[in-house]
């Protein structure tokens, strides 16, 4: 029995994870679940999966959850320290890191330091503190498996057990390039001059994937792909110029690895996050995920083309941040989180997202990512700076 903690259980990835777990009650038991404020949804999950512990964001949410679960013996707690506890407890083996944004960093890092098997969906944690995070994984012999569909596909297309923390390098494995596919999101074809006026609803309407609101907006700006380039850099030890973004609107190929001998290996499947989740849960075995088999004969033609960096300036900003190194990716990530939130709250327009991020990057020097404290300080500075820019734009 693998005992599982799900950080962010009520989100899109959390719900898909529980769906896979429910298919294999003989293999997995839920140890702990967390949510931030959707207490009713978490209470229903607790009733169905009977974890030992549940964690929410505030004392009020915890009080309400205790009330809802009064007849069950489930320990309810709140706050970051409790999240770190359920991620590192000796009573859990595997941690699904599916909190959205920088809020996931501390508990995911706690899981790494406790040597857990980490299923990483929370890409922002790795973007913010890549080196420190990978060092912790290595030092504490944690296992890191990518959930992000592209990185999971790359992992499956690389030689067995290839990860940068296992000391493998692209050169030693004969890897020429990592080909990170991108759907291009809902605005791939839309006239650029009309992007100023798109609504949060339009931005969240992804053509192929159903996801949380933040990552949906990131997909529309292609900041998501930028964050994924940085994520791929850390997971697979590839420099920026060995990672190519390829637009592939059908999202059937989830990414590829191109080798020095001319071979290209790809992973294909229907676009459903339960596939990478099941893959990582059972790795190196395979379990059913509930996803339909891919029917190649019914597929439309698969298309591939280069990304347009003028249409998607966030993608260029992310490459810049990766090349700059240090705390630059933490700056990028924090500014983006603030800008996306402001867009979702209709305080700024869609095109202001990349402007806010660029100004924060231009106006705030980055430093060395020497400690988590240094990264968090940079994150806080970037949030304050982005907040001021948003305020000025929305005034
Ligand atoms: P959702 O917004 O659907 O869910 C986020 C989860 O995190 C919810 O459980 C939410 O709780 C919780 N949460 C939100 N804010 C906080 C906070 N401040 N502290 C603690 N918990 C918090 O996001 P997704 O599931 O879409 O994405 C989760 C992560 O996975 C992201 O990093 C995303 O980039 C990544 N990812 C997602 C994919 C997808 O298909 N959705 C694909 C690849 C990667 P509550 O419900 O109470 O608000
Ligand atoms: Mg992805």
PDB file of N, CA and C and ligand atoms in Angstrom, residues 123 147-151 181 209 211 215 224-225 228 231 273, ligand 2:
ATOM      1  N   UNK A 123       4.584  23.523 -10.820  1.00  0.00           N
ATOM      2  CA  UNK A 123       5.810  23.940 -11.514  1.00  0.00           C
ATOM      3  C   UNK A 123       6.400  25.208 -10.943  1.00  0.00           C
ATOM      4  N   UNK A 147       4.636  15.540 -13.287  1.00  0.00           N
ATOM      5  CA  UNK A 147       3.215  15.374 -13.624  1.00  0.00           C
ATOM      6  C   UNK A 147       2.834  16.243 -14.817  1.00  0.00           C
ATOM      7  N   UNK A 148       3.447  17.411 -14.913  1.00  0.00           N
ATOM      8  CA  UNK A 148       3.185  18.275 -16.059  1.00  0.00           C
ATOM      9  C   UNK A 148       3.271  17.388 -17.301  1.00  0.00           C
ATOM     10  N   UNK A 149       2.253  17.441 -18.166  1.00  0.00           N
ATOM     11  CA  UNK A 149       2.144  16.432 -19.227  1.00  0.00           C
ATOM     12  C   UNK A 149       3.375  16.434 -20.140  1.00  0.00           C
ATOM     13  N   UNK A 150       3.916  17.623 -20.415  1.00  0.00           N
ATOM     14  CA  UNK A 150       5.087  17.707 -21.303  1.00  0.00           C
ATOM     15  C   UNK A 150       6.300  17.042 -20.647  1.00  0.00           C
ATOM     16  N   UNK A 151       6.504  17.339 -19.383  1.00  0.00           N
ATOM     17  CA  UNK A 151       7.693  16.825 -18.691  1.00  0.00           C
ATOM     18  C   UNK A 151       7.562  15.344 -18.426  1.00  0.00           C
ATOM     19  N   UNK A 181       6.293  20.591 -26.533  1.00  0.00           N
ATOM     20  CA  UNK A 181       5.151  20.986 -27.354  1.00  0.00           C
ATOM     21  C   UNK A 181       4.218  21.919 -26.576  1.00  0.00           C
ATOM     22  N   UNK A 209      -7.501  21.326 -22.893  1.00  0.00           N
ATOM     23  CA  UNK A 209      -7.356  20.886 -21.510  1.00  0.00           C
ATOM     24  C   UNK A 209      -8.328  21.640 -20.616  1.00  0.00           C
ATOM     25  N   UNK A 211      -8.455  23.008 -16.921  1.00  0.00           N
ATOM     26  CA  UNK A 211      -7.461  23.225 -15.864  1.00  0.00           C
ATOM     27  C   UNK A 211      -7.917  24.332 -14.930  1.00  0.00           C
ATOM     28  N   UNK A 215      -3.429  28.526 -14.330  1.00  0.00           N
ATOM     29  CA  UNK A 215      -2.670  27.897 -15.418  1.00  0.00           C
ATOM     30  C   UNK A 215      -3.382  28.090 -16.755  1.00  0.00           C
ATOM     31  N   UNK A 224       2.805  29.876 -19.369  1.00  0.00           N
ATOM     32  CA  UNK A 224       2.873  28.485 -18.925  1.00  0.00           C
ATOM     33  C   UNK A 224       4.018  27.747 -19.622  1.00  0.00           C
ATOM     34  N   UNK A 225       4.137  27.958 -20.935  1.00  0.00           N
ATOM     35  CA  UNK A 225       5.218  27.273 -21.663  1.00  0.00           C
ATOM     36  C   UNK A 225       6.572  27.800 -21.203  1.00  0.00           C
ATOM     37  N   UNK A 228       7.417  26.202 -18.131  1.00  0.00           N
ATOM     38  CA  UNK A 228       7.767  24.801 -18.421  1.00  0.00           C
ATOM     39  C   UNK A 228       9.172  24.662 -18.997  1.00  0.00           C
ATOM     40  N   UNK A 231      11.188  24.727 -15.992  1.00  0.00           N
ATOM     41  CA  UNK A 231      10.969  23.445 -15.308  1.00  0.00           C
ATOM     42  C   UNK A 231      11.794  22.336 -15.986  1.00  0.00           C
ATOM     43  N   UNK A 273      -5.045  14.625 -17.900  1.00  0.00           N
ATOM     44  CA  UNK A 273      -3.961  14.595 -16.914  1.00  0.00           C
ATOM     45  C   UNK A 273      -3.909  13.296 -16.122  1.00  0.00           C
TER      46      UNK A 273
HETATM   47 MG1  LIG B   2       2.014  21.399 -19.183  1.00  0.00          MG
END
